[in-house]
C-alpha cells in the first residue's frame, strides 16, 4: 500500500487503531510525509467540494411510494410479460412466418419431384380441368375422379 | 422496514441518479424503479439483501448504466447537465455554474464507468465495505482505486483552470 492510499484511508477512518497510530507516528517523524499528507487531504477536499456542483440545487421532496407501485406493476404485467418488448414480439413472429413459408416451399418442390418420378406419364398428359369441367357439367360439382371417368367414357363413345 | 429505508435513502439515491444521468425525470424514474425492486425483494427473499444501503446503490447504478447505454444507442446523449434545476432569473450565475459543471463533468468522464460510480458513492459517504459491495471491487482495492480517480480528476481540473 503506497502512502497516498494509506493517508486516504486514514482520512476516511478505514484503518485499525494500530494502523492509525503508525501513520501518526510516521507523520511526526518525517516532515516529507507530512507535506504529502497535506496534499492528499487538500486533493480529497477539493474533489468532494467540486463534485457537489453536480447535485441538484433545490430540495428533493420524497414522493409517496404506494401511489406509484401498483400502476407501474400492472402496466408491466399487461404489456410486457417476461420483459419482452413489442418489437421483439414482431421480430419473433416474422421469423416464424419466414420459417413456415420456406418449409412449405421446400415440401412443395419435394412433392412435385416425387410425383414426377413415380408417374412419368402424369406430367405428359395434362388436362385443362376448367375447360373439361365446363364440357362435362355446367354446375361444376364434380370431383377430379369423376371427371376422369367421364372423359374416358366420352372418349369411348 | 420498507418505509424506513424509503424515507432514509430516497434523497441520496435520487441525487446519485441525477449526478449520473443529469436529468430530474430520469432520476425520479430510476429511484422509483430501485425502490420497486427493493419492495419486491423484501416480499420474496429479504435475507439476500445484506446491507440495504449498498444494495440500493448497486441496483440504482445498474439501472443508470442501462439507461446510459440505451441513450448512447439512440444517440440521445444529453449534454446540458443540470439545465432544468438552474435559477433562470440570473443568467450570469447560470452561465458560470454551467461552465463549472461542464468542467467537472469533463474531468469525471475521463474515468472508467466503474470508477466514476465509485467516486460518486464516495461523495455520498459510503464506507469502503459498502462501496465494495455495491461495485464488486474488492475492499482492499477500494482505497487505491479511489486515490487514482481523485488524483486524475484533480490533475484534469488543475489543467482546465490554467487554460
PDB file of C-alpha atoms in Angstrom:
ATOM      1  CA  UNK A   1       0.000   0.000   0.000  1.00  0.00           C
ATOM      2  CA  UNK A   2       1.523   3.323  -1.031  1.00  0.00           C
ATOM      3  CA  UNK A   3       1.500   6.353   1.225  1.00  0.00           C
ATOM      4  CA  UNK A   4      -1.271   8.228  -0.613  1.00  0.00           C
ATOM      5  CA  UNK A   5      -3.678   5.307  -0.259  1.00  0.00           C
ATOM      6  CA  UNK A   6      -2.736   4.916   3.381  1.00  0.00           C
ATOM      7  CA  UNK A   7      -3.396   8.615   4.021  1.00  0.00           C
ATOM      8  CA  UNK A   8      -6.700   8.490   2.182  1.00  0.00           C
ATOM      9  CA  UNK A   9      -7.792   5.514   4.273  1.00  0.00           C
ATOM     10  CA  UNK A  10      -6.630   7.381   7.369  1.00  0.00           C
ATOM     11  CA  UNK A  11      -8.722  10.411   6.425  1.00  0.00           C
ATOM     12  CA  UNK A  12     -11.724   8.164   5.723  1.00  0.00           C
ATOM     13  CA  UNK A  13     -11.188   6.347   9.044  1.00  0.00           C
ATOM     14  CA  UNK A  14     -10.911   2.977   7.364  1.00  0.00           C
ATOM     15  CA  UNK A  15      -7.851   1.809   9.307  1.00  0.00           C
ATOM     16  CA  UNK A  16      -7.494  -0.054  12.556  1.00  0.00           C
ATOM     17  CA  UNK A  17      -6.359   1.875  15.641  1.00  0.00           C
ATOM     18  CA  UNK A  18      -2.937   0.323  15.354  1.00  0.00           C
ATOM     19  CA  UNK A  19      -2.533   1.394  11.720  1.00  0.00           C
ATOM     20  CA  UNK A  20      -3.738   4.893  12.535  1.00  0.00           C
ATOM     21  CA  UNK A  21      -1.218   5.248  15.327  1.00  0.00           C
ATOM     22  CA  UNK A  22       1.533   4.066  12.993  1.00  0.00           C
ATOM     23  CA  UNK A  23       0.616   6.765  10.471  1.00  0.00           C
ATOM     24  CA  UNK A  24       0.501   9.454  13.142  1.00  0.00           C
ATOM     25  CA  UNK A  25       3.967   8.345  14.289  1.00  0.00           C
ATOM     26  CA  UNK A  26       5.310   8.490  10.715  1.00  0.00           C
ATOM     27  CA  UNK A  27       3.900  11.982  10.248  1.00  0.00           C
ATOM     28  CA  UNK A  28       5.590  13.196  13.430  1.00  0.00           C
ATOM     29  CA  UNK A  29       8.938  11.750  12.424  1.00  0.00           C
ATOM     30  CA  UNK A  30       9.111  12.622   8.709  1.00  0.00           C
ATOM     31  CA  UNK A  31       8.298  16.170   7.532  1.00  0.00           C
ATOM     32  CA  UNK A  32       8.295  14.969   3.867  1.00  0.00           C
ATOM     33  CA  UNK A  33       5.410  12.652   4.641  1.00  0.00           C
ATOM     34  CA  UNK A  34       3.564  15.466   6.386  1.00  0.00           C
ATOM     35  CA  UNK A  35       3.692  17.512   3.135  1.00  0.00           C
ATOM     36  CA  UNK A  36       2.391  14.538   1.162  1.00  0.00           C
ATOM     37  CA  UNK A  37      -0.373  14.020   3.730  1.00  0.00           C
ATOM     38  CA  UNK A  38      -1.474  17.658   3.425  1.00  0.00           C
ATOM     39  CA  UNK A  39      -1.511  17.295  -0.350  1.00  0.00           C
ATOM     40  CA  UNK A  40      -3.717  14.199  -0.188  1.00  0.00           C
ATOM     41  CA  UNK A  41      -6.045  15.952   2.256  1.00  0.00           C
ATOM     42  CA  UNK A  42      -6.296  19.013   0.011  1.00  0.00           C
ATOM     43  CA  UNK A  43      -6.975  16.996  -3.145  1.00  0.00           C
ATOM     44  CA  UNK A  44      -9.640  14.941  -1.376  1.00  0.00           C
ATOM     45  CA  UNK A  45     -11.422  18.047  -0.108  1.00  0.00           C
ATOM     46  CA  UNK A  46     -11.203  19.764  -3.489  1.00  0.00           C
ATOM     47  CA  UNK A  47     -12.747  16.815  -5.295  1.00  0.00           C
ATOM     48  CA  UNK A  48     -15.572  16.399  -2.788  1.00  0.00           C
ATOM     49  CA  UNK A  49     -16.286  20.119  -2.945  1.00  0.00           C
ATOM     50  CA  UNK A  50     -16.250  20.336  -6.735  1.00  0.00           C
ATOM     51  CA  UNK A  51     -18.395  17.271  -7.165  1.00  0.00           C
ATOM     52  CA  UNK A  52     -21.087  18.909  -5.065  1.00  0.00           C
ATOM     53  CA  UNK A  53     -21.762  21.042  -8.157  1.00  0.00           C
ATOM     54  CA  UNK A  54     -23.250  18.021  -9.865  1.00  0.00           C
ATOM     55  CA  UNK A  55     -26.001  17.723  -7.273  1.00  0.00           C
ATOM     56  CA  UNK A  56     -29.395  19.329  -7.914  1.00  0.00           C
ATOM     57  CA  UNK A  57     -29.614  22.747  -6.276  1.00  0.00           C
ATOM     58  CA  UNK A  58     -33.126  22.515  -4.878  1.00  0.00           C
ATOM     59  CA  UNK A  59     -34.548  20.246  -2.203  1.00  0.00           C
ATOM     60  CA  UNK A  60     -35.921  16.964  -3.433  1.00  0.00           C
ATOM     61  CA  UNK A  61     -39.324  16.146  -1.976  1.00  0.00           C
ATOM     62  CA  UNK A  62     -39.884  12.480  -1.195  1.00  0.00           C
ATOM     63  CA  UNK A  63     -42.996  11.384  -3.125  1.00  0.00           C
ATOM     64  CA  UNK A  64     -45.349   8.766  -1.662  1.00  0.00           C
ATOM     65  CA  UNK A  65     -44.328   5.335  -2.869  1.00  0.00           C
ATOM     66  CA  UNK A  66     -47.534   3.337  -2.585  1.00  0.00           C
ATOM     67  CA  UNK A  67     -49.358   5.505  -5.131  1.00  0.00           C
ATOM     68  CA  UNK A  68     -46.872   4.647  -7.844  1.00  0.00           C
ATOM     69  CA  UNK A  69     -46.222   0.976  -7.374  1.00  0.00           C
ATOM     70  CA  UNK A  70     -49.449  -0.823  -8.369  1.00  0.00           C
ATOM     71  CA  UNK A  71     -49.895   1.213 -11.570  1.00  0.00           C
ATOM     72  CA  UNK A  72     -46.439   0.500 -12.838  1.00  0.00           C
ATOM     73  CA  UNK A  73     -46.616  -3.164 -11.926  1.00  0.00           C
ATOM     74  CA  UNK A  74     -49.990  -3.527 -13.627  1.00  0.00           C
ATOM     75  CA  UNK A  75     -48.733  -1.923 -16.837  1.00  0.00           C
ATOM     76  CA  UNK A  76     -45.773  -4.229 -16.878  1.00  0.00           C
ATOM     77  CA  UNK A  77     -47.871  -7.327 -16.410  1.00  0.00           C
ATOM     78  CA  UNK A  78     -50.221  -6.349 -19.210  1.00  0.00           C
ATOM     79  CA  UNK A  79     -47.833  -5.260 -21.910  1.00  0.00           C
ATOM     80  CA  UNK A  80     -44.519  -6.777 -21.158  1.00  0.00           C
ATOM     81  CA  UNK A  81     -44.729 -10.295 -19.767  1.00  0.00           C
ATOM     82  CA  UNK A  82     -41.222 -11.741 -19.303  1.00  0.00           C
ATOM     83  CA  UNK A  83     -39.828  -8.286 -20.069  1.00  0.00           C
ATOM     84  CA  UNK A  84     -40.189  -8.772 -23.839  1.00  0.00           C
ATOM     85  CA  UNK A  85     -40.734  -5.618 -25.872  1.00  0.00           C
ATOM     86  CA  UNK A  86     -43.200  -5.203 -28.727  1.00  0.00           C
ATOM     87  CA  UNK A  87     -40.536  -5.120 -31.436  1.00  0.00           C
ATOM     88  CA  UNK A  88     -39.139  -8.373 -30.095  1.00  0.00           C
ATOM     89  CA  UNK A  89     -42.567  -9.996 -30.450  1.00  0.00           C
ATOM     90  CA  UNK A  90     -42.819  -8.653 -34.021  1.00  0.00           C
ATOM     91  CA  UNK A  91     -39.360  -9.973 -34.896  1.00  0.00           C
ATOM     92  CA  UNK A  92     -40.254 -13.390 -33.458  1.00  0.00           C
ATOM     93  CA  UNK A  93     -43.465 -13.586 -35.466  1.00  0.00           C
ATOM     94  CA  UNK A  94     -41.643 -12.538 -38.671  1.00  0.00           C
ATOM     95  CA  UNK A  95     -39.003 -15.240 -38.163  1.00  0.00           C
ATOM     96  CA  UNK A  96     -41.651 -17.915 -37.550  1.00  0.00           C
ATOM     97  CA  UNK A  97     -43.569 -16.879 -40.664  1.00  0.00           C
ATOM     98  CA  UNK A  98     -40.418 -16.938 -42.792  1.00  0.00           C
ATOM     99  CA  UNK A  99     -39.603 -20.430 -41.480  1.00  0.00           C
ATOM    100  CA  UNK A 100     -43.107 -21.715 -42.207  1.00  0.00           C
ATOM    101  CA  UNK A 101     -43.027 -20.302 -45.758  1.00  0.00           C
ATOM    102  CA  UNK A 102     -39.636 -21.812 -46.546  1.00  0.00           C
ATOM    103  CA  UNK A 103     -40.735 -25.216 -45.158  1.00  0.00           C
ATOM    104  CA  UNK A 104     -43.866 -25.135 -47.296  1.00  0.00           C
ATOM    105  CA  UNK A 105     -41.913 -24.230 -50.445  1.00  0.00           C
ATOM    106  CA  UNK A 106     -39.371 -26.979 -49.837  1.00  0.00           C
ATOM    107  CA  UNK A 107     -42.066 -29.599 -49.249  1.00  0.00           C
ATOM    108  CA  UNK A 108     -43.966 -28.480 -52.341  1.00  0.00           C
ATOM    109  CA  UNK A 109     -40.882 -28.940 -54.546  1.00  0.00           C
ATOM    110  CA  UNK A 110     -40.190 -32.343 -52.998  1.00  0.00           C
ATOM    111  CA  UNK A 111     -43.774 -33.466 -53.550  1.00  0.00           C
ATOM    112  CA  UNK A 112     -43.735 -32.369 -57.221  1.00  0.00           C
ATOM    113  CA  UNK A 113     -40.436 -34.168 -57.858  1.00  0.00           C
ATOM    114  CA  UNK A 114     -41.703 -37.340 -56.197  1.00  0.00           C
ATOM    115  CA  UNK A 115     -44.916 -37.380 -58.245  1.00  0.00           C
ATOM    116  CA  UNK A 116     -42.932 -36.879 -61.437  1.00  0.00           C
ATOM    117  CA  UNK A 117     -40.582 -39.740 -60.554  1.00  0.00           C
ATOM    118  CA  UNK A 118     -43.364 -42.213 -59.688  1.00  0.00           C
ATOM    119  CA  UNK A 119     -45.689 -41.415 -62.540  1.00  0.00           C
ATOM    120  CA  UNK A 120     -43.816 -40.170 -65.601  1.00  0.00           C
ATOM    121  CA  UNK A 121     -46.947 -40.107 -67.807  1.00  0.00           C
ATOM    122  CA  UNK A 122     -48.695 -37.806 -65.370  1.00  0.00           C
ATOM    123  CA  UNK A 123     -46.503 -34.985 -66.463  1.00  0.00           C
ATOM    124  CA  UNK A 124     -47.092 -35.717 -70.137  1.00  0.00           C
ATOM    125  CA  UNK A 125     -50.887 -35.724 -70.172  1.00  0.00           C
ATOM    126  CA  UNK A 126     -52.331 -32.654 -68.624  1.00  0.00           C
ATOM    127  CA  UNK A 127     -55.942 -31.655 -68.858  1.00  0.00           C
ATOM    128  CA  UNK A 128     -57.308 -28.225 -68.574  1.00  0.00           C
ATOM    129  CA  UNK A 129     -59.664 -29.034 -65.722  1.00  0.00           C
ATOM    130  CA  UNK A 130     -61.749 -25.902 -66.074  1.00  0.00           C
ATOM    131  CA  UNK A 131     -62.361 -26.494 -69.737  1.00  0.00           C
ATOM    132  CA  UNK A 132     -63.217 -30.147 -69.205  1.00  0.00           C
ATOM    133  CA  UNK A 133     -65.433 -29.332 -66.309  1.00  0.00           C
ATOM    134  CA  UNK A 134     -67.387 -26.888 -68.424  1.00  0.00           C
ATOM    135  CA  UNK A 135     -67.639 -29.510 -71.108  1.00  0.00           C
ATOM    136  CA  UNK A 136     -68.994 -32.139 -68.740  1.00  0.00           C
ATOM    137  CA  UNK A 137     -71.234 -30.184 -66.448  1.00  0.00           C
ATOM    138  CA  UNK A 138     -72.087 -26.574 -66.031  1.00  0.00           C
ATOM    139  CA  UNK A 139     -72.816 -26.895 -62.316  1.00  0.00           C
ATOM    140  CA  UNK A 140     -69.153 -27.899 -61.571  1.00  0.00           C
ATOM    141  CA  UNK A 141     -69.966 -30.255 -58.717  1.00  0.00           C
ATOM    142  CA  UNK A 142     -67.603 -32.946 -59.942  1.00  0.00           C
ATOM    143  CA  UNK A 143     -64.509 -34.060 -58.255  1.00  0.00           C
ATOM    144  CA  UNK A 144     -61.422 -34.931 -60.276  1.00  0.00           C
ATOM    145  CA  UNK A 145     -62.005 -38.675 -60.107  1.00  0.00           C
ATOM    146  CA  UNK A 146     -65.491 -38.387 -61.540  1.00  0.00           C
ATOM    147  CA  UNK A 147     -64.159 -36.019 -64.135  1.00  0.00           C
ATOM    148  CA  UNK A 148     -61.575 -38.516 -65.378  1.00  0.00           C
ATOM    149  CA  UNK A 149     -64.127 -41.296 -65.652  1.00  0.00           C
ATOM    150  CA  UNK A 150     -66.473 -39.051 -67.569  1.00  0.00           C
ATOM    151  CA  UNK A 151     -63.726 -38.110 -70.032  1.00  0.00           C
ATOM    152  CA  UNK A 152     -62.877 -41.752 -70.579  1.00  0.00           C
ATOM    153  CA  UNK A 153     -66.499 -42.619 -71.210  1.00  0.00           C
ATOM    154  CA  UNK A 154     -66.807 -39.662 -73.505  1.00  0.00           C
ATOM    155  CA  UNK A 155     -63.783 -40.768 -75.497  1.00  0.00           C
ATOM    156  CA  UNK A 156     -65.107 -44.312 -75.791  1.00  0.00           C
ATOM    157  CA  UNK A 157     -68.303 -43.020 -77.256  1.00  0.00           C
TER     158      UNK A 157
ATOM    159  CA  UNK B   1     -38.848  -1.581   7.277  1.00  0.00           C
ATOM    160  CA  UNK B   2     -39.503  -0.555   3.681  1.00  0.00           C
ATOM    161  CA  UNK B   3     -40.899   2.824   4.718  1.00  0.00           C
ATOM    162  CA  UNK B   4     -37.863   3.495   6.857  1.00  0.00           C
ATOM    163  CA  UNK B   5     -35.462   2.666   4.011  1.00  0.00           C
ATOM    164  CA  UNK B   6     -37.538   4.728   1.599  1.00  0.00           C
ATOM    165  CA  UNK B   7     -37.517   7.840   3.733  1.00  0.00           C
ATOM    166  CA  UNK B   8     -33.920   7.412   4.843  1.00  0.00           C
ATOM    167  CA  UNK B   9     -32.234   6.875   1.471  1.00  0.00           C
ATOM    168  CA  UNK B  10     -34.611   8.307  -1.134  1.00  0.00           C
ATOM    169  CA  UNK B  11     -32.805  11.635  -1.391  1.00  0.00           C
ATOM    170  CA  UNK B  12     -29.301  10.275  -1.710  1.00  0.00           C
ATOM    171  CA  UNK B  13     -30.341   7.672  -4.297  1.00  0.00           C
ATOM    172  CA  UNK B  14     -32.154  10.384  -6.245  1.00  0.00           C
ATOM    173  CA  UNK B  15     -29.094  12.654  -6.171  1.00  0.00           C
ATOM    174  CA  UNK B  16     -26.839   9.763  -7.142  1.00  0.00           C
ATOM    175  CA  UNK B  17     -29.026   9.010 -10.180  1.00  0.00           C
ATOM    176  CA  UNK B  18     -29.204  12.694 -11.029  1.00  0.00           C
ATOM    177  CA  UNK B  19     -25.416  13.034 -10.995  1.00  0.00           C
ATOM    178  CA  UNK B  20     -25.102  10.084 -13.350  1.00  0.00           C
ATOM    179  CA  UNK B  21     -27.939  10.976 -15.712  1.00  0.00           C
ATOM    180  CA  UNK B  22     -28.188  14.781 -15.490  1.00  0.00           C
ATOM    181  CA  UNK B  23     -31.965  14.683 -15.655  1.00  0.00           C
ATOM    182  CA  UNK B  24     -34.620  15.068 -12.988  1.00  0.00           C
ATOM    183  CA  UNK B  25     -37.126  12.910 -14.865  1.00  0.00           C
ATOM    184  CA  UNK B  26     -34.693  10.037 -15.298  1.00  0.00           C
ATOM    185  CA  UNK B  27     -33.500  10.348 -11.698  1.00  0.00           C
ATOM    186  CA  UNK B  28     -37.080  10.235 -10.443  1.00  0.00           C
ATOM    187  CA  UNK B  29     -37.975   7.232 -12.614  1.00  0.00           C
ATOM    188  CA  UNK B  30     -34.919   5.223 -11.708  1.00  0.00           C
ATOM    189  CA  UNK B  31     -35.169   5.985  -7.999  1.00  0.00           C
ATOM    190  CA  UNK B  32     -38.747   4.735  -8.064  1.00  0.00           C
ATOM    191  CA  UNK B  33     -37.673   1.670 -10.019  1.00  0.00           C
ATOM    192  CA  UNK B  34     -34.925   0.971  -7.496  1.00  0.00           C
ATOM    193  CA  UNK B  35     -37.455   1.048  -4.687  1.00  0.00           C
ATOM    194  CA  UNK B  36     -39.880  -1.136  -6.637  1.00  0.00           C
ATOM    195  CA  UNK B  37     -37.101  -3.707  -6.841  1.00  0.00           C
ATOM    196  CA  UNK B  38     -36.461  -3.335  -3.119  1.00  0.00           C
ATOM    197  CA  UNK B  39     -40.172  -3.734  -2.415  1.00  0.00           C
ATOM    198  CA  UNK B  40     -40.297  -6.932  -4.461  1.00  0.00           C
ATOM    199  CA  UNK B  41     -37.123  -8.259  -2.865  1.00  0.00           C
ATOM    200  CA  UNK B  42     -38.358  -7.543   0.656  1.00  0.00           C
ATOM    201  CA  UNK B  43     -41.501  -9.530  -0.136  1.00  0.00           C
ATOM    202  CA  UNK B  44     -39.631 -12.521  -1.544  1.00  0.00           C
ATOM    203  CA  UNK B  45     -36.098 -13.098  -0.268  1.00  0.00           C
ATOM    204  CA  UNK B  46     -35.206 -10.285   2.063  1.00  0.00           C
ATOM    205  CA  UNK B  47     -32.224 -12.072   3.610  1.00  0.00           C
ATOM    206  CA  UNK B  48     -30.224 -11.861   0.354  1.00  0.00           C
ATOM    207  CA  UNK B  49     -30.061  -8.065   0.511  1.00  0.00           C
ATOM    208  CA  UNK B  50     -27.416  -7.751   3.235  1.00  0.00           C
ATOM    209  CA  UNK B  51     -26.529  -4.085   3.591  1.00  0.00           C
ATOM    210  CA  UNK B  52     -29.621  -2.244   2.325  1.00  0.00           C
ATOM    211  CA  UNK B  53     -27.801   0.991   1.513  1.00  0.00           C
ATOM    212  CA  UNK B  54     -25.153  -0.785  -0.567  1.00  0.00           C
ATOM    213  CA  UNK B  55     -27.890  -2.830  -2.256  1.00  0.00           C
ATOM    214  CA  UNK B  56     -29.821   0.313  -3.191  1.00  0.00           C
ATOM    215  CA  UNK B  57     -26.695   1.916  -4.661  1.00  0.00           C
ATOM    216  CA  UNK B  58     -25.859  -1.251  -6.561  1.00  0.00           C
ATOM    217  CA  UNK B  59     -29.330  -1.537  -8.104  1.00  0.00           C
ATOM    218  CA  UNK B  60     -29.621   2.155  -8.924  1.00  0.00           C
ATOM    219  CA  UNK B  61     -26.158   2.288 -10.510  1.00  0.00           C
ATOM    220  CA  UNK B  62     -27.014  -0.733 -12.690  1.00  0.00           C
ATOM    221  CA  UNK B  63     -30.267   0.909 -13.750  1.00  0.00           C
ATOM    222  CA  UNK B  64     -28.448   4.162 -14.530  1.00  0.00           C
ATOM    223  CA  UNK B  65     -25.804   2.359 -16.580  1.00  0.00           C
ATOM    224  CA  UNK B  66     -28.521   0.598 -18.583  1.00  0.00           C
ATOM    225  CA  UNK B  67     -30.234   3.914 -19.185  1.00  0.00           C
ATOM    226  CA  UNK B  68     -26.952   5.494 -20.323  1.00  0.00           C
ATOM    227  CA  UNK B  69     -26.345   2.545 -22.655  1.00  0.00           C
ATOM    228  CA  UNK B  70     -29.808   2.960 -24.184  1.00  0.00           C
ATOM    229  CA  UNK B  71     -29.281   6.681 -24.555  1.00  0.00           C
ATOM    230  CA  UNK B  72     -25.977   6.169 -26.325  1.00  0.00           C
ATOM    231  CA  UNK B  73     -27.585   3.626 -28.586  1.00  0.00           C
ATOM    232  CA  UNK B  74     -30.244   6.102 -29.603  1.00  0.00           C
ATOM    233  CA  UNK B  75     -27.756   8.971 -29.824  1.00  0.00           C
ATOM    234  CA  UNK B  76     -29.703  10.912 -27.261  1.00  0.00           C
ATOM    235  CA  UNK B  77     -26.834  11.945 -25.053  1.00  0.00           C
ATOM    236  CA  UNK B  78     -27.973  14.905 -23.058  1.00  0.00           C
ATOM    237  CA  UNK B  79     -25.105  17.268 -22.509  1.00  0.00           C
ATOM    238  CA  UNK B  80     -26.947  20.023 -20.684  1.00  0.00           C
ATOM    239  CA  UNK B  81     -26.308  18.806 -17.160  1.00  0.00           C
ATOM    240  CA  UNK B  82     -28.434  20.426 -14.531  1.00  0.00           C
ATOM    241  CA  UNK B  83     -30.185  22.502 -17.165  1.00  0.00           C
ATOM    242  CA  UNK B  84     -33.555  22.064 -15.536  1.00  0.00           C
ATOM    243  CA  UNK B  85     -32.506  22.890 -11.995  1.00  0.00           C
ATOM    244  CA  UNK B  86     -30.718  26.229 -12.500  1.00  0.00           C
ATOM    245  CA  UNK B  87     -32.102  29.532 -11.303  1.00  0.00           C
ATOM    246  CA  UNK B  88     -33.181  31.165 -14.588  1.00  0.00           C
ATOM    247  CA  UNK B  89     -33.663  34.588 -13.003  1.00  0.00           C
ATOM    248  CA  UNK B  90     -29.905  35.221 -13.004  1.00  0.00           C
ATOM    249  CA  UNK B  91     -28.372  34.399 -16.391  1.00  0.00           C
ATOM    250  CA  UNK B  92     -24.834  35.290 -15.302  1.00  0.00           C
ATOM    251  CA  UNK B  93     -24.806  32.873 -12.382  1.00  0.00           C
ATOM    252  CA  UNK B  94     -26.387  30.327 -14.664  1.00  0.00           C
ATOM    253  CA  UNK B  95     -23.540  30.657 -17.144  1.00  0.00           C
ATOM    254  CA  UNK B  96     -20.806  30.448 -14.510  1.00  0.00           C
ATOM    255  CA  UNK B  97     -22.381  27.454 -12.859  1.00  0.00           C
ATOM    256  CA  UNK B  98     -22.900  25.715 -16.154  1.00  0.00           C
ATOM    257  CA  UNK B  99     -19.267  26.267 -17.138  1.00  0.00           C
ATOM    258  CA  UNK B 100     -18.010  24.864 -13.846  1.00  0.00           C
ATOM    259  CA  UNK B 101     -20.345  21.903 -14.073  1.00  0.00           C
ATOM    260  CA  UNK B 102     -19.179  21.150 -17.602  1.00  0.00           C
ATOM    261  CA  UNK B 103     -15.580  21.291 -16.404  1.00  0.00           C
ATOM    262  CA  UNK B 104     -16.236  18.817 -13.578  1.00  0.00           C
ATOM    263  CA  UNK B 105     -18.188  16.601 -15.929  1.00  0.00           C
ATOM    264  CA  UNK B 106     -15.359  16.538 -18.455  1.00  0.00           C
ATOM    265  CA  UNK B 107     -12.942  15.563 -15.706  1.00  0.00           C
ATOM    266  CA  UNK B 108     -15.188  12.814 -14.359  1.00  0.00           C
ATOM    267  CA  UNK B 109     -15.991  11.452 -17.796  1.00  0.00           C
ATOM    268  CA  UNK B 110     -12.320  10.660 -18.294  1.00  0.00           C
ATOM    269  CA  UNK B 111     -12.648   7.965 -15.630  1.00  0.00           C
ATOM    270  CA  UNK B 112     -13.840   4.446 -16.357  1.00  0.00           C
ATOM    271  CA  UNK B 113     -17.536   3.948 -15.733  1.00  0.00           C
ATOM    272  CA  UNK B 114     -16.931   1.779 -12.652  1.00  0.00           C
ATOM    273  CA  UNK B 115     -14.557   4.334 -11.142  1.00  0.00           C
ATOM    274  CA  UNK B 116     -16.967   7.162 -11.902  1.00  0.00           C
ATOM    275  CA  UNK B 117     -19.658   5.360  -9.969  1.00  0.00           C
ATOM    276  CA  UNK B 118     -17.211   4.613  -7.164  1.00  0.00           C
ATOM    277  CA  UNK B 119     -16.229   8.246  -6.714  1.00  0.00           C
ATOM    278  CA  UNK B 120     -19.875   9.282  -6.674  1.00  0.00           C
ATOM    279  CA  UNK B 121     -20.576   6.763  -3.953  1.00  0.00           C
ATOM    280  CA  UNK B 122     -17.555   8.083  -2.081  1.00  0.00           C
ATOM    281  CA  UNK B 123     -19.025  11.556  -2.336  1.00  0.00           C
ATOM    282  CA  UNK B 124     -22.162  10.262  -0.631  1.00  0.00           C
ATOM    283  CA  UNK B 125     -20.086   8.967   2.256  1.00  0.00           C
ATOM    284  CA  UNK B 126     -20.451   5.227   1.749  1.00  0.00           C
ATOM    285  CA  UNK B 127     -17.981   3.128   3.700  1.00  0.00           C
ATOM    286  CA  UNK B 128     -15.325   1.127   1.839  1.00  0.00           C
ATOM    287  CA  UNK B 129     -17.219  -2.091   2.571  1.00  0.00           C
ATOM    288  CA  UNK B 130     -20.453  -0.647   1.217  1.00  0.00           C
ATOM    289  CA  UNK B 131     -18.703   0.613  -1.912  1.00  0.00           C
ATOM    290  CA  UNK B 132     -17.114  -2.774  -2.419  1.00  0.00           C
ATOM    291  CA  UNK B 133     -20.485  -4.493  -2.032  1.00  0.00           C
ATOM    292  CA  UNK B 134     -22.141  -2.115  -4.470  1.00  0.00           C
ATOM    293  CA  UNK B 135     -19.485  -2.101  -7.179  1.00  0.00           C
ATOM    294  CA  UNK B 136     -17.927  -5.528  -6.855  1.00  0.00           C
ATOM    295  CA  UNK B 137     -14.434  -4.065  -6.421  1.00  0.00           C
ATOM    296  CA  UNK B 138     -12.539  -5.881  -3.624  1.00  0.00           C
ATOM    297  CA  UNK B 139     -12.390  -3.904  -0.343  1.00  0.00           C
ATOM    298  CA  UNK B 140      -8.593  -3.909  -0.404  1.00  0.00           C
ATOM    299  CA  UNK B 141      -8.563  -2.218  -3.802  1.00  0.00           C
ATOM    300  CA  UNK B 142     -11.120   0.484  -2.977  1.00  0.00           C
ATOM    301  CA  UNK B 143      -8.587   2.872  -1.411  1.00  0.00           C
ATOM    302  CA  UNK B 144      -6.153   2.517  -4.289  1.00  0.00           C
ATOM    303  CA  UNK B 145      -8.846   2.917  -6.962  1.00  0.00           C
ATOM    304  CA  UNK B 146     -10.288   5.925  -5.177  1.00  0.00           C
ATOM    305  CA  UNK B 147      -6.941   7.625  -4.843  1.00  0.00           C
ATOM    306  CA  UNK B 148      -6.140   7.103  -8.538  1.00  0.00           C
ATOM    307  CA  UNK B 149      -9.504   8.610  -9.510  1.00  0.00           C
ATOM    308  CA  UNK B 150      -9.099  11.580  -7.146  1.00  0.00           C
ATOM    309  CA  UNK B 151      -5.607  12.223  -8.446  1.00  0.00           C
ATOM    310  CA  UNK B 152      -6.731  12.024 -12.065  1.00  0.00           C
ATOM    311  CA  UNK B 153      -9.701  14.363 -11.593  1.00  0.00           C
ATOM    312  CA  UNK B 154      -7.642  16.878  -9.653  1.00  0.00           C
ATOM    313  CA  UNK B 155      -4.937  16.918 -12.371  1.00  0.00           C
ATOM    314  CA  UNK B 156      -7.557  17.479 -15.078  1.00  0.00           C
ATOM    315  CA  UNK B 157      -9.236  20.238 -13.079  1.00  0.00           C
ATOM    316  CA  UNK B 158      -5.886  21.955 -12.493  1.00  0.00           C
ATOM    317  CA  UNK B 159      -5.090  21.841 -16.220  1.00  0.00           C
ATOM    318  CA  UNK B 160      -8.522  23.252 -17.094  1.00  0.00           C
ATOM    319  CA  UNK B 161      -8.051  26.041 -14.535  1.00  0.00           C
ATOM    320  CA  UNK B 162      -4.703  27.002 -16.053  1.00  0.00           C
ATOM    321  CA  UNK B 163      -6.211  27.116 -19.546  1.00  0.00           C
TER     322      UNK B 163
END
